[in-house]
Short mmCIF file of N, CA and C in Angstrom, two decimals:
data_model
loop_
_atom_site.label_atom_id
_atom_site.label_comp_id
_atom_site.label_asym_id
_atom_site.label_seq_id
_atom_site.Cartn_x
_atom_site.Cartn_y
_atom_site.Cartn_z
N PRO A 871 -67.10 -31.51 38.31
CA PRO A 871 -66.13 -31.28 37.26
C PRO A 871 -64.73 -31.78 37.63
N ASP A 872 -64.55 -32.40 38.81
CA ASP A 872 -63.24 -32.91 39.19
C ASP A 872 -62.84 -34.05 38.26
N THR A 873 -61.53 -34.19 38.10
CA THR A 873 -61.04 -35.31 37.33
C THR A 873 -60.85 -36.50 38.27
N ASP A 874 -60.68 -37.64 37.69
CA ASP A 874 -60.47 -38.85 38.48
C ASP A 874 -59.11 -38.76 39.19
N PRO A 875 -59.10 -38.78 40.54
CA PRO A 875 -57.82 -38.67 41.26
C PRO A 875 -56.86 -39.80 40.90
N ASN A 876 -57.38 -40.97 40.56
CA ASN A 876 -56.53 -42.09 40.17
C ASN A 876 -55.76 -41.79 38.89
N LEU A 877 -56.42 -41.06 37.97
CA LEU A 877 -55.76 -40.69 36.72
C LEU A 877 -54.55 -39.81 37.01
N ILE A 878 -54.74 -38.82 37.87
CA ILE A 878 -53.62 -37.93 38.22
C ILE A 878 -52.50 -38.73 38.87
N ARG A 879 -52.88 -39.61 39.82
CA ARG A 879 -51.88 -40.43 40.50
C ARG A 879 -51.11 -41.30 39.50
N ASP A 880 -51.85 -41.89 38.57
CA ASP A 880 -51.21 -42.76 37.57
C ASP A 880 -50.21 -41.97 36.72
N ILE A 881 -50.63 -40.78 36.31
CA ILE A 881 -49.74 -39.95 35.48
C ILE A 881 -48.47 -39.61 36.25
N LEU A 882 -48.65 -39.23 37.50
CA LEU A 882 -47.51 -38.82 38.30
C LEU A 882 -46.63 -40.01 38.69
N LYS A 883 -47.21 -41.19 38.87
CA LYS A 883 -46.46 -42.39 39.24
C LYS A 883 -45.60 -42.88 38.08
N GLN A 884 -46.02 -42.59 36.87
CA GLN A 884 -45.28 -43.09 35.71
C GLN A 884 -43.91 -42.43 35.58
N ASN A 885 -43.75 -41.33 36.28
CA ASN A 885 -42.50 -40.57 36.24
C ASN A 885 -42.12 -40.16 34.82
N ARG A 886 -43.11 -40.05 33.98
CA ARG A 886 -42.91 -39.50 32.64
C ARG A 886 -43.60 -38.15 32.62
N ILE A 887 -43.15 -37.31 33.51
CA ILE A 887 -43.83 -36.03 33.77
C ILE A 887 -43.81 -35.14 32.53
N ASP A 888 -42.70 -35.05 31.85
CA ASP A 888 -42.61 -34.16 30.67
C ASP A 888 -43.57 -34.63 29.57
N GLU A 889 -43.61 -35.93 29.36
CA GLU A 889 -44.53 -36.49 28.36
C GLU A 889 -45.98 -36.24 28.78
N SER A 890 -46.26 -36.44 30.06
CA SER A 890 -47.61 -36.21 30.58
C SER A 890 -47.99 -34.74 30.47
N GLU A 891 -47.01 -33.88 30.77
CA GLU A 891 -47.26 -32.43 30.68
C GLU A 891 -47.64 -32.06 29.25
N GLN A 892 -46.91 -32.58 28.29
CA GLN A 892 -47.18 -32.27 26.88
C GLN A 892 -48.57 -32.79 26.48
N THR A 893 -48.88 -34.02 26.87
CA THR A 893 -50.17 -34.60 26.52
C THR A 893 -51.32 -33.79 27.11
N ILE A 894 -51.16 -33.39 28.36
CA ILE A 894 -52.24 -32.63 29.01
C ILE A 894 -52.35 -31.24 28.41
N HIS A 895 -51.22 -30.62 28.04
CA HIS A 895 -51.27 -29.32 27.35
C HIS A 895 -52.03 -29.45 26.03
N GLU A 896 -51.78 -30.54 25.31
CA GLU A 896 -52.51 -30.77 24.05
C GLU A 896 -54.00 -30.96 24.32
N ALA A 897 -54.31 -31.71 25.36
CA ALA A 897 -55.73 -31.92 25.71
C ALA A 897 -56.37 -30.60 26.11
N LEU A 898 -55.62 -29.79 26.89
CA LEU A 898 -56.13 -28.48 27.31
C LEU A 898 -56.36 -27.58 26.10
N SER A 899 -55.40 -27.58 25.19
CA SER A 899 -55.52 -26.75 23.98
C SER A 899 -56.76 -27.14 23.17
N LEU A 900 -56.93 -28.43 22.99
CA LEU A 900 -58.10 -28.92 22.25
C LEU A 900 -59.40 -28.57 22.98
N ALA A 901 -59.42 -28.77 24.29
CA ALA A 901 -60.62 -28.47 25.08
C ALA A 901 -60.95 -26.97 25.00
N GLU A 902 -59.91 -26.12 25.01
CA GLU A 902 -60.15 -24.68 24.92
C GLU A 902 -60.65 -24.29 23.53
N LYS A 903 -60.16 -24.97 22.49
CA LYS A 903 -60.62 -24.67 21.13
C LYS A 903 -62.12 -24.91 20.98
N ILE A 904 -62.58 -25.99 21.59
CA ILE A 904 -64.02 -26.32 21.46
C ILE A 904 -64.81 -25.87 22.68
N ASN A 905 -64.13 -25.14 23.57
CA ASN A 905 -64.76 -24.59 24.77
C ASN A 905 -65.45 -25.67 25.61
N LEU A 906 -64.75 -26.77 25.80
CA LEU A 906 -65.28 -27.88 26.59
C LEU A 906 -64.82 -27.70 28.04
N ARG A 907 -65.63 -26.94 28.79
CA ARG A 907 -65.28 -26.58 30.16
C ARG A 907 -65.07 -27.82 31.05
N MET A 908 -65.80 -28.88 30.79
CA MET A 908 -65.70 -30.08 31.61
C MET A 908 -64.34 -30.78 31.43
N ALA A 909 -63.63 -30.47 30.35
CA ALA A 909 -62.30 -31.05 30.14
C ALA A 909 -61.20 -30.03 30.50
N ILE A 910 -61.54 -28.75 30.45
CA ILE A 910 -60.55 -27.71 30.76
C ILE A 910 -60.17 -27.76 32.24
N ALA A 911 -61.17 -27.86 33.10
CA ALA A 911 -60.91 -27.85 34.54
C ALA A 911 -59.98 -29.00 34.96
N PRO A 912 -60.28 -30.24 34.61
CA PRO A 912 -59.38 -31.33 35.02
C PRO A 912 -57.98 -31.20 34.42
N SER A 913 -57.89 -30.63 33.23
CA SER A 913 -56.57 -30.44 32.61
C SER A 913 -55.73 -29.48 33.45
N HIS A 914 -56.34 -28.40 33.89
CA HIS A 914 -55.62 -27.45 34.75
C HIS A 914 -55.23 -28.12 36.07
N LEU A 915 -56.09 -28.94 36.61
CA LEU A 915 -55.77 -29.62 37.86
C LEU A 915 -54.58 -30.57 37.66
N CYS A 916 -54.59 -31.31 36.56
CA CYS A 916 -53.47 -32.21 36.28
C CYS A 916 -52.17 -31.42 36.11
N LEU A 917 -52.25 -30.31 35.36
CA LEU A 917 -51.05 -29.50 35.17
C LEU A 917 -50.56 -28.93 36.51
N SER A 918 -51.47 -28.55 37.35
CA SER A 918 -51.09 -28.06 38.68
C SER A 918 -50.32 -29.12 39.44
N GLN A 919 -50.81 -30.35 39.40
CA GLN A 919 -50.15 -31.47 40.09
C GLN A 919 -48.77 -31.75 39.47
N ILE A 920 -48.70 -31.70 38.14
CA ILE A 920 -47.43 -31.95 37.44
C ILE A 920 -46.40 -30.89 37.83
N TYR A 921 -46.82 -29.60 37.79
CA TYR A 921 -45.86 -28.54 38.11
C TYR A 921 -45.46 -28.57 39.58
N GLU A 922 -46.37 -29.03 40.43
CA GLU A 922 -46.01 -29.18 41.84
C GLU A 922 -44.93 -30.25 41.99
N LYS A 923 -45.10 -31.35 41.27
CA LYS A 923 -44.11 -32.45 41.32
C LYS A 923 -42.77 -32.00 40.75
N LYS A 924 -42.81 -31.11 39.75
CA LYS A 924 -41.58 -30.59 39.14
C LYS A 924 -40.94 -29.50 40.00
N GLY A 925 -41.68 -29.01 40.99
CA GLY A 925 -41.14 -27.97 41.85
C GLY A 925 -41.39 -26.57 41.33
N ASP A 926 -42.19 -26.44 40.26
CA ASP A 926 -42.52 -25.13 39.70
C ASP A 926 -43.84 -24.68 40.34
N TYR A 927 -43.69 -24.13 41.54
CA TYR A 927 -44.88 -23.82 42.35
C TYR A 927 -45.67 -22.63 41.79
N GLU A 928 -45.00 -21.75 41.09
CA GLU A 928 -45.71 -20.61 40.49
C GLU A 928 -46.69 -21.10 39.41
N LYS A 929 -46.22 -21.96 38.52
CA LYS A 929 -47.10 -22.52 37.48
C LYS A 929 -48.14 -23.44 38.11
N SER A 930 -47.74 -24.18 39.13
CA SER A 930 -48.68 -25.06 39.83
C SER A 930 -49.83 -24.24 40.40
N LEU A 931 -49.51 -23.13 41.06
CA LEU A 931 -50.54 -22.27 41.65
C LEU A 931 -51.40 -21.64 40.56
N LYS A 932 -50.76 -21.22 39.47
CA LYS A 932 -51.50 -20.62 38.34
C LYS A 932 -52.56 -21.60 37.81
N HIS A 933 -52.15 -22.84 37.57
CA HIS A 933 -53.09 -23.83 37.02
C HIS A 933 -54.14 -24.25 38.06
N TYR A 934 -53.72 -24.26 39.32
CA TYR A 934 -54.69 -24.59 40.37
C TYR A 934 -55.77 -23.51 40.46
N LYS A 935 -55.36 -22.26 40.35
CA LYS A 935 -56.33 -21.15 40.36
C LYS A 935 -57.23 -21.22 39.12
N LEU A 936 -56.63 -21.53 37.96
CA LEU A 936 -57.43 -21.67 36.74
C LEU A 936 -58.41 -22.83 36.87
N TYR A 937 -57.95 -23.91 37.49
CA TYR A 937 -58.85 -25.05 37.72
C TYR A 937 -60.06 -24.59 38.54
N HIS A 938 -59.82 -23.89 39.62
CA HIS A 938 -60.94 -23.44 40.47
C HIS A 938 -61.81 -22.41 39.77
N GLN A 939 -61.19 -21.56 38.97
CA GLN A 939 -61.96 -20.56 38.22
C GLN A 939 -62.92 -21.24 37.24
N VAL A 940 -62.38 -22.18 36.47
CA VAL A 940 -63.21 -22.89 35.48
C VAL A 940 -64.26 -23.74 36.20
N LYS A 941 -63.87 -24.38 37.28
CA LYS A 941 -64.81 -25.19 38.06
C LYS A 941 -65.96 -24.31 38.56
N GLU A 942 -65.62 -23.11 39.04
CA GLU A 942 -66.65 -22.18 39.51
C GLU A 942 -67.56 -21.73 38.36
N GLU A 943 -66.96 -21.47 37.19
CA GLU A 943 -67.76 -21.09 36.01
C GLU A 943 -68.73 -22.21 35.65
N ILE A 944 -68.25 -23.45 35.71
CA ILE A 944 -69.11 -24.59 35.39
C ILE A 944 -70.27 -24.65 36.39
N GLN A 945 -69.94 -24.50 37.66
CA GLN A 945 -70.98 -24.55 38.69
C GLN A 945 -71.99 -23.40 38.51
N ASN A 946 -71.48 -22.21 38.18
CA ASN A 946 -72.38 -21.07 37.95
C ASN A 946 -73.28 -21.32 36.74
N THR A 947 -72.68 -21.88 35.69
CA THR A 947 -73.47 -22.20 34.49
C THR A 947 -74.54 -23.23 34.82
N GLN A 948 -74.14 -24.25 35.58
CA GLN A 948 -75.10 -25.28 35.96
C GLN A 948 -76.22 -24.70 36.82
N ALA A 949 -75.85 -23.80 37.74
CA ALA A 949 -76.86 -23.16 38.60
C ALA A 949 -77.81 -22.30 37.76
N THR A 950 -77.23 -21.57 36.80
CA THR A 950 -78.05 -20.73 35.92
C THR A 950 -79.00 -21.60 35.09
N LEU A 951 -78.47 -22.69 34.54
CA LEU A 951 -79.31 -23.59 33.75
C LEU A 951 -80.41 -24.20 34.61
N LYS A 952 -80.07 -24.57 35.83
CA LYS A 952 -81.09 -25.13 36.72
C LYS A 952 -82.16 -24.10 37.03
N ALA A 953 -81.74 -22.85 37.28
CA ALA A 953 -82.71 -21.79 37.56
C ALA A 953 -83.61 -21.56 36.34
N LYS A 954 -83.01 -21.53 35.16
CA LYS A 954 -83.81 -21.35 33.94
C LYS A 954 -84.75 -22.53 33.73
N SER A 955 -84.27 -23.71 34.02
CA SER A 955 -85.11 -24.90 33.90
C SER A 955 -86.30 -24.81 34.85
N LEU A 956 -86.04 -24.38 36.07
CA LEU A 956 -87.12 -24.23 37.05
C LEU A 956 -88.12 -23.16 36.60
N GLN A 957 -87.60 -22.05 36.05
CA GLN A 957 -88.48 -21.00 35.55
C GLN A 957 -89.34 -21.53 34.40
N LEU A 958 -88.71 -22.25 33.50
CA LEU A 958 -89.44 -22.80 32.36
C LEU A 958 -90.50 -23.80 32.83
N THR A 959 -90.13 -24.62 33.79
CA THR A 959 -91.08 -25.59 34.34
C THR A 959 -92.25 -24.85 34.98
N SER A 960 -91.94 -23.79 35.71
CA SER A 960 -92.99 -23.00 36.36
C SER A 960 -93.91 -22.37 35.31
N LYS A 961 -93.31 -21.82 34.26
CA LYS A 961 -94.12 -21.21 33.19
C LYS A 961 -94.99 -22.25 32.50
N MET A 962 -94.43 -23.44 32.27
CA MET A 962 -95.22 -24.50 31.64
C MET A 962 -96.39 -24.92 32.52
N GLU A 963 -96.12 -25.07 33.81
CA GLU A 963 -97.19 -25.44 34.74
C GLU A 963 -98.26 -24.36 34.77
N SER A 964 -97.83 -23.10 34.77
CA SER A 964 -98.77 -21.99 34.77
C SER A 964 -99.61 -21.99 33.50
N ALA A 965 -98.96 -22.22 32.36
CA ALA A 965 -99.69 -22.26 31.08
C ALA A 965 -100.68 -23.42 31.07
N GLN A 966 -100.29 -24.57 31.64
CA GLN A 966 -101.21 -25.71 31.69
C GLN A 966 -102.41 -25.39 32.58
N LYS A 967 -102.16 -24.71 33.69
CA LYS A 967 -103.27 -24.32 34.58
C LYS A 967 -104.21 -23.34 33.87
N GLU A 968 -103.62 -22.37 33.16
CA GLU A 968 -104.44 -21.41 32.42
C GLU A 968 -105.26 -22.12 31.34
N ALA A 969 -104.65 -23.07 30.67
CA ALA A 969 -105.37 -23.82 29.64
C ALA A 969 -106.52 -24.60 30.26
N GLU A 970 -106.30 -25.18 31.43
CA GLU A 970 -107.37 -25.93 32.11
C GLU A 970 -108.48 -24.99 32.55
N ILE A 971 -108.10 -23.81 33.05
CA ILE A 971 -109.11 -22.81 33.45
C ILE A 971 -109.94 -22.39 32.24
N THR A 972 -109.27 -22.14 31.13
CA THR A 972 -109.97 -21.75 29.90
C THR A 972 -110.89 -22.87 29.44
N ARG A 973 -110.42 -24.10 29.52
CA ARG A 973 -111.25 -25.25 29.12
C ARG A 973 -112.49 -25.33 30.00
N LEU A 974 -112.31 -25.16 31.30
CA LEU A 974 -113.45 -25.22 32.21
C LEU A 974 -114.41 -24.07 31.97
N LYS A 975 -113.87 -22.87 31.70
CA LYS A 975 -114.73 -21.72 31.39
C LYS A 975 -115.54 -21.99 30.13
N ASN A 976 -114.90 -22.59 29.13
CA ASN A 976 -115.61 -22.91 27.89
C ASN A 976 -116.75 -23.90 28.16
N ILE A 977 -116.48 -24.87 29.01
CA ILE A 977 -117.54 -25.83 29.37
C ILE A 977 -118.68 -25.10 30.06
N GLU A 978 -118.34 -24.20 31.00
CA GLU A 978 -119.37 -23.42 31.70
C GLU A 978 -120.17 -22.56 30.72
N LEU A 979 -119.46 -21.93 29.78
CA LEU A 979 -120.15 -21.10 28.79
C LEU A 979 -121.07 -21.93 27.90
N LYS A 980 -120.60 -23.12 27.49
CA LYS A 980 -121.45 -24.00 26.68
C LYS A 980 -122.70 -24.39 27.47
N ASN A 981 -122.51 -24.72 28.73
CA ASN A 981 -123.66 -25.09 29.57
C ASN A 981 -124.62 -23.92 29.73
N ALA A 982 -124.07 -22.72 29.97
CA ALA A 982 -124.92 -21.53 30.12
C ALA A 982 -125.65 -21.25 28.81
N PHE A 983 -124.95 -21.38 27.69
CA PHE A 983 -125.58 -21.15 26.39
C PHE A 983 -126.71 -22.14 26.16
N GLN A 984 -126.48 -23.40 26.54
CA GLN A 984 -127.52 -24.42 26.38
C GLN A 984 -128.74 -24.09 27.23
N ILE A 985 -128.48 -23.63 28.46
CA ILE A 985 -129.60 -23.24 29.34
C ILE A 985 -130.38 -22.09 28.73
N ILE A 986 -129.65 -21.09 28.19
CA ILE A 986 -130.32 -19.94 27.56
C ILE A 986 -131.13 -20.41 26.35
N GLU A 987 -130.56 -21.28 25.53
CA GLU A 987 -131.29 -21.80 24.37
C GLU A 987 -132.55 -22.53 24.81
N ASP A 988 -132.44 -23.35 25.86
CA ASP A 988 -133.60 -24.09 26.36
C ASP A 988 -134.67 -23.13 26.87
N LYS A 989 -134.26 -22.11 27.63
CA LYS A 989 -135.22 -21.12 28.16
C LYS A 989 -135.86 -20.35 27.02
N ASN A 990 -135.08 -19.98 26.03
CA ASN A 990 -135.61 -19.25 24.88
C ASN A 990 -136.65 -20.11 24.14
N LYS A 991 -136.35 -21.39 23.98
CA LYS A 991 -137.31 -22.30 23.32
C LYS A 991 -138.60 -22.38 24.14
N ASP A 992 -138.44 -22.51 25.48
CA ASP A 992 -139.63 -22.57 26.34
C ASP A 992 -140.46 -21.30 26.22
N ILE A 993 -139.79 -20.15 26.20
CA ILE A 993 -140.51 -18.86 26.09
C ILE A 993 -141.22 -18.76 24.74
N MET A 994 -140.51 -19.14 23.67
CA MET A 994 -141.13 -19.06 22.34
C MET A 994 -142.31 -20.03 22.23
N ASP A 995 -142.14 -21.22 22.81
CA ASP A 995 -143.26 -22.18 22.82
C ASP A 995 -144.45 -21.60 23.59
N SER A 996 -144.17 -20.94 24.71
CA SER A 996 -145.25 -20.32 25.51
C SER A 996 -145.94 -19.21 24.73
N ILE A 997 -145.16 -18.42 24.02
CA ILE A 997 -145.74 -17.32 23.22
C ILE A 997 -146.63 -17.90 22.12
N ARG A 998 -146.15 -18.93 21.44
CA ARG A 998 -146.95 -19.54 20.37
C ARG A 998 -148.24 -20.15 20.94
N TYR A 999 -148.13 -20.79 22.08
CA TYR A 999 -149.30 -21.39 22.71
C TYR A 999 -150.30 -20.30 23.11
N ALA A 1000 -149.78 -19.21 23.69
CA ALA A 1000 -150.67 -18.11 24.09
C ALA A 1000 -151.34 -17.50 22.86
N LYS A 1001 -150.61 -17.40 21.78
CA LYS A 1001 -151.18 -16.85 20.54
C LYS A 1001 -152.29 -17.75 20.01
N ARG A 1002 -152.06 -19.08 20.08
CA ARG A 1002 -153.11 -20.00 19.62
C ARG A 1002 -154.37 -19.86 20.49
N ILE A 1003 -154.14 -19.74 21.82
CA ILE A 1003 -155.30 -19.57 22.71
C ILE A 1003 -156.01 -18.27 22.39
N GLN A 1004 -155.23 -17.23 22.23
CA GLN A 1004 -155.81 -15.91 21.93
C GLN A 1004 -156.57 -15.95 20.61
N ASN A 1005 -155.98 -16.60 19.62
CA ASN A 1005 -156.65 -16.69 18.32
C ASN A 1005 -157.93 -17.53 18.40
N SER A 1006 -157.92 -18.53 19.24
CA SER A 1006 -159.12 -19.36 19.34
C SER A 1006 -160.23 -18.63 20.09
N LEU A 1007 -159.89 -17.75 20.98
CA LEU A 1007 -160.90 -17.00 21.74
C LEU A 1007 -161.37 -15.75 21.03
N MET A 1008 -160.54 -15.21 20.21
CA MET A 1008 -160.90 -13.96 19.53
C MET A 1008 -161.69 -14.28 18.25
N PRO A 1009 -162.69 -13.49 17.97
CA PRO A 1009 -163.43 -13.69 16.72
C PRO A 1009 -162.56 -13.27 15.54
N THR A 1010 -162.83 -13.82 14.38
CA THR A 1010 -162.06 -13.51 13.19
C THR A 1010 -162.45 -12.14 12.67
N GLU A 1011 -161.64 -11.60 11.81
CA GLU A 1011 -161.93 -10.28 11.22
C GLU A 1011 -163.21 -10.31 10.40
N LYS A 1012 -163.40 -11.39 9.67
CA LYS A 1012 -164.61 -11.51 8.84
C LYS A 1012 -165.86 -11.50 9.72
N TYR A 1013 -165.77 -12.21 10.83
CA TYR A 1013 -166.92 -12.26 11.74
C TYR A 1013 -167.21 -10.86 12.29
N ILE A 1014 -166.18 -10.12 12.66
CA ILE A 1014 -166.37 -8.76 13.19
C ILE A 1014 -166.93 -7.86 12.10
N GLU A 1015 -166.47 -7.97 10.89
CA GLU A 1015 -166.97 -7.16 9.79
C GLU A 1015 -168.45 -7.46 9.52
N ARG A 1016 -168.82 -8.70 9.57
CA ARG A 1016 -170.22 -9.07 9.36
C ARG A 1016 -171.11 -8.44 10.42
N ILE A 1017 -170.67 -8.50 11.65
CA ILE A 1017 -171.46 -7.92 12.74
C ILE A 1017 -171.58 -6.42 12.57
N ILE A 1018 -170.50 -5.80 12.23
CA ILE A 1018 -170.55 -4.32 12.03
C ILE A 1018 -171.45 -3.99 10.87
N ASN A 1019 -171.37 -4.73 9.80
CA ASN A 1019 -172.22 -4.48 8.64
C ASN A 1019 -173.69 -4.72 8.96
N LYS A 1020 -174.01 -5.67 9.79
CA LYS A 1020 -175.39 -5.93 10.18
C LYS A 1020 -175.93 -4.77 11.00
N LYS A 1021 -175.10 -4.22 11.83
CA LYS A 1021 -175.57 -3.12 12.68
C LYS A 1021 -175.76 -1.87 11.84
N LYS A 1022 -175.03 -1.71 10.79
CA LYS A 1022 -175.18 -0.55 9.94
C LYS A 1022 -176.47 -0.63 9.14
N GLU A 1023 -176.96 -1.72 8.90
CA GLU A 1023 -178.12 -1.89 8.07
C GLU A 1023 -179.32 -1.61 8.83
#
């Protein structure tokens, strides 16, 4: 968030300190209105340098402290955003892993279901085959009735 040191040097070399002070105050005011922290910090640093050149060390120190305060806020915000970004990235990776696990489980379940269906078909085929064999070996009801009726006679 530092400003270009050449810019500060140029402003101070022009020896138009009052004009520069006014311009930077306007820039600071505008930056504060829109809460543009990246412009507020360098403005305070420039004002600190201007007041130092003017010999107003109290205002120079005030703006220098404000510069560091805003700079620290920017760094804290950036650190917070980076931490949140890392958390979000971690959550996304975790969700992707969970989705892959679910996909693999679904594949396993489909395979298991197919195996069960195949086994069920084999069992039903075996039952039908056994029934055909049993039916071919067993006499029919009519045949049994005829035999019973013959014995009764």
